[in-house]
Coordinates of C-alpha atoms in Angstrom, one line a residue:
X68 CA 99.0 97.3 193.5
X69 CA 101.7 95.7 195.6
X70 CA 104.9 97.7 195.8
X71 CA 107.0 94.7 194.8
X72 CA 105.6 94.9 191.2
X73 CA 108.4 95.4 188.7
X74 CA 108.1 97.7 185.8
X75 CA 110.0 96.4 182.8
X76 CA 110.4 98.9 179.9
X77 CA 111.4 97.9 176.4
X78 CA 109.6 94.7 177.0
X79 CA 108.6 94.0 173.4
X80 CA 111.9 93.7 171.6
X81 CA 115.3 95.0 170.9
X82 CA 118.5 93.1 170.2
X83 CA 118.3 89.8 172.0
X84 CA 114.9 90.9 173.6
X85 CA 116.5 91.4 177.0
X86 CA 113.3 93.1 178.3
X87 CA 111.0 90.3 177.2
X88 CA 113.3 87.7 178.7
X89 CA 113.4 89.6 182.0
X90 CA 109.6 89.5 182.1
X91 CA 109.6 85.8 181.4
X92 CA 112.2 85.1 184.1
X93 CA 110.4 87.1 186.7
X94 CA 107.1 85.6 185.9
X95 CA 108.6 82.1 186.2
X96 CA 109.4 83.1 189.8
X97 CA 105.9 84.5 190.5
X98 CA 107.1 88.1 190.6
X99 CA 104.3 90.6 189.6
X100 CA 105.4 92.4 186.4
X101 CA 104.1 95.4 184.5
X102 CA 105.6 95.3 181.0
X103 CA 105.8 98.6 179.1
X104 CA 105.7 98.4 175.3
X105 CA 105.7 101.1 172.7
X106 CA 102.6 99.7 170.9
X107 CA 100.0 97.0 171.1
X108 CA 100.8 94.1 168.8
X109 CA 101.4 90.4 168.9
X110 CA 104.4 90.8 171.1
X111 CA 102.3 92.5 173.7
X112 CA 99.9 89.6 173.7
X113 CA 102.8 87.2 174.2
X114 CA 103.8 89.1 177.3
X115 CA 100.3 89.0 178.6
X116 CA 100.4 85.2 178.2
X117 CA 103.1 85.1 180.8
X118 CA 100.7 86.7 183.3
X119 CA 102.3 90.1 183.1
X120 CA 100.2 93.3 183.0
X121 CA 101.0 95.2 179.7
X122 CA 100.8 98.9 179.2
X123 CA 101.6 100.8 176.0
X124 CA 103.4 104.1 176.2
X125 CA 106.2 106.4 175.1
X126 CA 109.3 106.5 177.3
X127 CA 109.9 110.2 176.3
X128 CA 106.3 111.1 177.4
X129 CA 106.3 112.0 181.1
X130 CA 102.6 111.2 181.5
X131 CA 103.0 107.8 180.0
X132 CA 106.0 107.0 182.3
X133 CA 104.3 108.3 185.5
X134 CA 101.3 106.1 184.8
X135 CA 103.4 103.1 184.1
X136 CA 105.4 103.6 187.3
X137 CA 102.4 104.1 189.5
X138 CA 102.4 101.3 192.2
X139 CA 105.7 99.8 191.1
X140 CA 108.6 99.4 193.6
X141 CA 111.3 98.2 191.2
X142 CA 112.2 99.2 187.7
X143 CA 114.2 97.9 184.8
X144 CA 115.0 100.7 182.3
X145 CA 116.1 99.5 178.9
X146 CA 115.6 101.1 175.5
X147 CA 116.8 100.3 172.1
X148 CA 119.2 102.4 170.0
X149 CA 117.3 105.6 169.5
X150 CA 117.9 109.3 169.0
X151 CA 115.4 109.8 171.9
X152 CA 117.3 107.7 174.4
X153 CA 118.7 110.5 176.6
X154 CA 115.3 112.2 176.8
X155 CA 113.8 108.9 177.8
X156 CA 116.4 108.4 180.5
X157 CA 115.9 111.9 182.0
X158 CA 112.1 111.4 181.8
X159 CA 112.3 108.1 183.6
X160 CA 114.6 109.5 186.3
X161 CA 112.3 112.5 186.9
X162 CA 109.2 110.4 187.0
X163 CA 110.7 107.8 189.4
X164 CA 111.5 110.6 191.8
X165 CA 108.0 112.0 191.6
X166 CA 106.0 108.8 192.0
X167 CA 107.7 107.7 195.2
X168 CA 110.4 105.6 196.7
X169 CA 111.9 102.7 194.7
X170 CA 113.8 99.7 195.9
X171 CA 115.9 99.7 192.8
X172 CA 116.2 101.0 189.2
X173 CA 118.3 98.8 187.0
X174 CA 119.7 100.7 184.0
X175 CA 120.8 99.0 180.9
X176 CA 123.9 100.8 179.7
X177 CA 126.9 99.5 177.8
X178 CA 130.5 98.6 178.5
X179 CA 132.0 101.2 176.2
X180 CA 131.0 103.8 178.9
X181 CA 133.8 102.6 181.2
X182 CA 136.4 103.7 178.7
X183 CA 134.9 107.0 177.9
X184 CA 135.4 110.6 179.1
X185 CA 132.9 113.4 178.9
X186 CA 134.8 115.0 176.0
X187 CA 135.9 111.9 174.1
X188 CA 134.7 111.8 170.5
X189 CA 135.5 108.4 169.1
X190 CA 132.2 106.9 170.3
X191 CA 128.8 107.0 168.7
X192 CA 126.0 109.4 169.6
X193 CA 124.2 106.5 171.3
X194 CA 127.3 105.6 173.4
X195 CA 127.7 109.3 174.5
X196 CA 124.0 109.3 175.5
X197 CA 124.6 106.3 177.7
X198 CA 127.5 108.1 179.4
X199 CA 125.3 111.1 180.1
X200 CA 122.3 108.9 181.0
X201 CA 124.4 107.1 183.7
X202 CA 125.4 110.4 185.2
X203 CA 121.9 111.7 185.2
X204 CA 120.7 108.6 187.1
X205 CA 123.6 108.7 189.5
X206 CA 122.8 112.4 190.3
X207 CA 119.1 111.6 190.7
X208 CA 119.6 110.0 194.1
X209 CA 117.6 107.0 193.0
X210 CA 118.8 103.5 194.1
X211 CA 120.5 102.7 190.8
X212 CA 122.3 99.6 189.5
X213 CA 124.2 100.2 186.2
X214 CA 124.5 97.1 184.0
X215 CA 127.0 97.5 181.2
X216 CA 127.1 94.6 178.7
X217 CA 129.6 94.4 176.0
X218 CA 128.3 93.7 172.4
X219 CA 125.5 91.1 172.3
X220 CA 126.1 87.8 170.7
X221 CA 122.7 88.3 169.0
X222 CA 123.9 91.6 167.4
X223 CA 123.3 91.6 163.6
X224 CA 127.1 92.3 163.3
X225 CA 127.7 88.6 163.8
X226 CA 125.3 87.3 161.1
X227 CA 126.8 84.5 159.0
X228 CA 126.0 84.6 155.3
X229 CA 127.0 81.9 152.8
X230 CA 129.3 80.3 155.4
X231 CA 131.2 83.5 155.9
X232 CA 131.4 85.9 158.9
X233 CA 132.3 89.1 157.1
X234 CA 133.4 91.9 159.4
X235 CA 136.0 94.7 159.3
X236 CA 137.5 93.8 162.7
X237 CA 141.0 92.8 161.5
X238 CA 142.6 90.5 164.1
X239 CA 140.9 92.3 167.0
X240 CA 139.4 90.2 169.9
X241 CA 135.9 90.5 171.4
X242 CA 133.9 88.7 174.1
X243 CA 130.2 88.9 173.1
X244 CA 127.6 88.2 175.8
X245 CA 124.4 86.2 175.3
X246 CA 121.3 88.3 175.8
X247 CA 119.8 85.7 178.1
X248 CA 122.8 86.0 180.4
X249 CA 122.3 89.7 180.6
X250 CA 118.6 89.2 181.3
X251 CA 119.4 86.7 184.0
X252 CA 121.6 89.2 185.7
X253 CA 118.9 91.9 185.5
X254 CA 116.3 89.5 186.9
X255 CA 118.6 88.5 189.8
X256 CA 119.2 92.1 190.8
X257 CA 115.5 93.0 190.5
X258 CA 114.6 89.9 192.6
X259 CA 116.9 90.8 195.5
X260 CA 118.1 94.4 195.0
X261 CA 119.6 95.1 198.4
X262 CA 123.2 93.8 197.8
X263 CA 123.4 95.4 194.4
X264 CA 122.3 99.0 194.8
X265 CA 125.0 101.4 193.8
X266 CA 127.0 98.8 191.9
X267 CA 128.2 98.7 188.3
X268 CA 128.2 95.3 186.6
X269 CA 130.2 94.8 183.3
X270 CA 129.1 91.7 181.5
X271 CA 131.0 89.7 178.9
X272 CA 131.1 86.2 177.5
X273 CA 133.5 83.6 178.9
X274 CA 136.5 84.5 176.7
X275 CA 137.8 87.2 174.5
X276 CA 138.8 85.9 171.1
X277 CA 139.4 87.0 167.5
X278 CA 136.9 86.4 164.7
X279 CA 138.7 83.4 163.3
X280 CA 138.1 81.6 166.7
X281 CA 134.6 82.8 166.9
X282 CA 133.9 81.5 163.4
X283 CA 135.3 78.2 164.5
X284 CA 132.9 78.1 167.4
X285 CA 129.9 78.8 165.2
X286 CA 131.0 76.2 162.7
X287 CA 131.3 73.6 165.5
X288 CA 127.8 74.4 166.6
X289 CA 126.1 74.3 163.2
X290 CA 128.1 71.4 161.8
X291 CA 129.4 73.1 158.7
X292 CA 132.3 75.3 157.7
X293 CA 132.2 79.0 158.7
X294 CA 135.1 81.3 157.7
X295 CA 136.0 84.7 159.0
X296 CA 136.6 87.2 156.2
X297 CA 138.3 90.5 157.2
X298 CA 136.4 93.0 155.0
X299 CA 137.7 96.6 154.4
X300 CA 135.6 99.0 156.4
X301 CA 134.3 101.0 153.4
X302 CA 133.3 97.8 151.6
X303 CA 131.5 96.5 154.7
X304 CA 129.5 99.7 155.0
X305 CA 128.5 99.8 151.4
X306 CA 127.8 96.1 150.9
X307 CA 126.4 95.0 154.3
X308 CA 125.0 98.0 156.1
X309 CA 123.7 100.3 153.3
X310 CA 121.3 97.8 151.8
X311 CA 119.6 97.4 155.2
X312 CA 118.2 100.9 155.0
X313 CA 118.7 101.6 158.7
X314 CA 117.9 104.9 160.4
X315 CA 121.0 107.1 160.4
X316 CA 121.4 107.0 164.2
X317 CA 121.4 103.2 164.3
X318 CA 123.7 102.9 161.2
X319 CA 126.2 105.3 162.7
X320 CA 126.2 103.4 165.9
X321 CA 126.9 100.1 164.2
X322 CA 129.7 101.7 162.1
X323 CA 131.2 103.0 165.3
X324 CA 131.0 99.6 167.0
X325 CA 132.9 98.1 164.1
X326 CA 135.6 100.7 164.2
X327 CA 136.0 100.4 168.0
X328 CA 136.2 96.6 167.6
X329 CA 139.0 97.0 165.1
X330 CA 140.8 99.3 167.5
X331 CA 140.6 96.6 170.3
X332 CA 138.1 98.5 172.5
X333 CA 136.0 95.4 172.9
X334 CA 138.8 93.1 174.0
X335 CA 137.4 92.9 177.5
X336 CA 136.8 90.1 179.9
X337 CA 135.0 90.2 183.3
X338 CA 133.5 87.7 185.7
X339 CA 130.4 89.5 186.8
X340 CA 128.0 87.2 185.0
X341 CA 129.4 84.2 186.9
X342 CA 129.5 86.1 190.2
X343 CA 125.8 86.9 190.0
X344 CA 124.4 83.8 188.3
X345 CA 126.7 81.3 189.9
X346 CA 127.7 79.8 186.5
X347 CA 130.0 80.8 183.7
X348 CA 128.5 83.0 180.9
X349 CA 127.2 81.2 177.8
X350 CA 129.9 80.4 175.2
X351 CA 129.4 81.3 171.5
X352 CA 129.2 77.6 170.5
X353 CA 126.6 76.8 173.1
X354 CA 124.4 79.8 172.4
X355 CA 124.5 79.1 168.6
X356 CA 123.7 75.4 169.2
X357 CA 120.6 76.3 171.4
X358 CA 119.2 79.3 169.5
X359 CA 120.9 79.5 166.2
X360 CA 122.3 82.9 167.2
X361 CA 124.8 84.4 164.7
X362 CA 123.7 82.1 161.8

C-alpha cells in the first residue's frame, strides 16, 4: 500500500462526524484513505461508498491499531468523549512509533487545554485527558499537529426545543465552530503536512457572542422566533441532561462545559480557520440554514 494512505480514526461518528467528513473531503481529492471504525454497521458501508478502505478495531487495542496503521504514512487521530481516551492516545502514539516513519499525525484535542495547567481541577476528566494526551504525543517524537477546536456548533448543548435555547450560560459569550470547518482544517493539514508539523491550531467560529445573539442567528436561519432562556445550573442538569441517560463520563463532561461557559472560559476568538482554509469560518446562521444544526 502506498505510504501516502491516510488512516482516519473515529471515522464513523461523534459530534459533527469530523472523522467521517475528513474521509469524504480526502476522497473527493483522490487521496487514498483507510477509515477505522469501532464496529461494522451502516456507517461503515457509507464510508466504503466513498472509496475508502474500512477496518474495524478498538483504539485501546495495540494489535488493532498496529494493523490499521500498517502501510499508512499520515494519520488523523480523533476519538469521542470516552473514559478510555488517554489509553487510546498512548496506544496510538506507541503503535505509530513502532510501525515506521509518519509524515504527520493530526491530533484532535480541544481549546480548553490552552488555559489549563497540569494541576488545575476545574476541568472535566475528558479535558484533563486531552492535556495529558497532547503531552504524550509531544514527547513521542512523532510529527504531530495539535488541533484544538472550541465547542462544536453541532454539540447537543445548543439544541433548540419549543423555540427556546435553554442553557445555564448566563450572559457569557462563546464562539462555536462548525464541524465541517474543523474537518476542512484537518484535511488540509493531512493533504500537505509539511508547513504544519509542530503547530497548534485553535479553531473558533467567526465571532464570540452571548446566547441571546446566538438565538437571534438561529431564528433568522429557521424563520421563526428562538429565545434564549438562562436556566439555573441545577435545573438544567435535572431537566435536560438527566433524562438523556448519558454515561457518567460524558454527562460530567457536558456539565463541566456548561460551568466553564458560564465562567467565560469559552469567550475565545481566533483566525486559524481562515488562515488555513482561505475563508472565514461558518457563521451560526449559515450553518443552521444549510444543515439545521442547533434546531
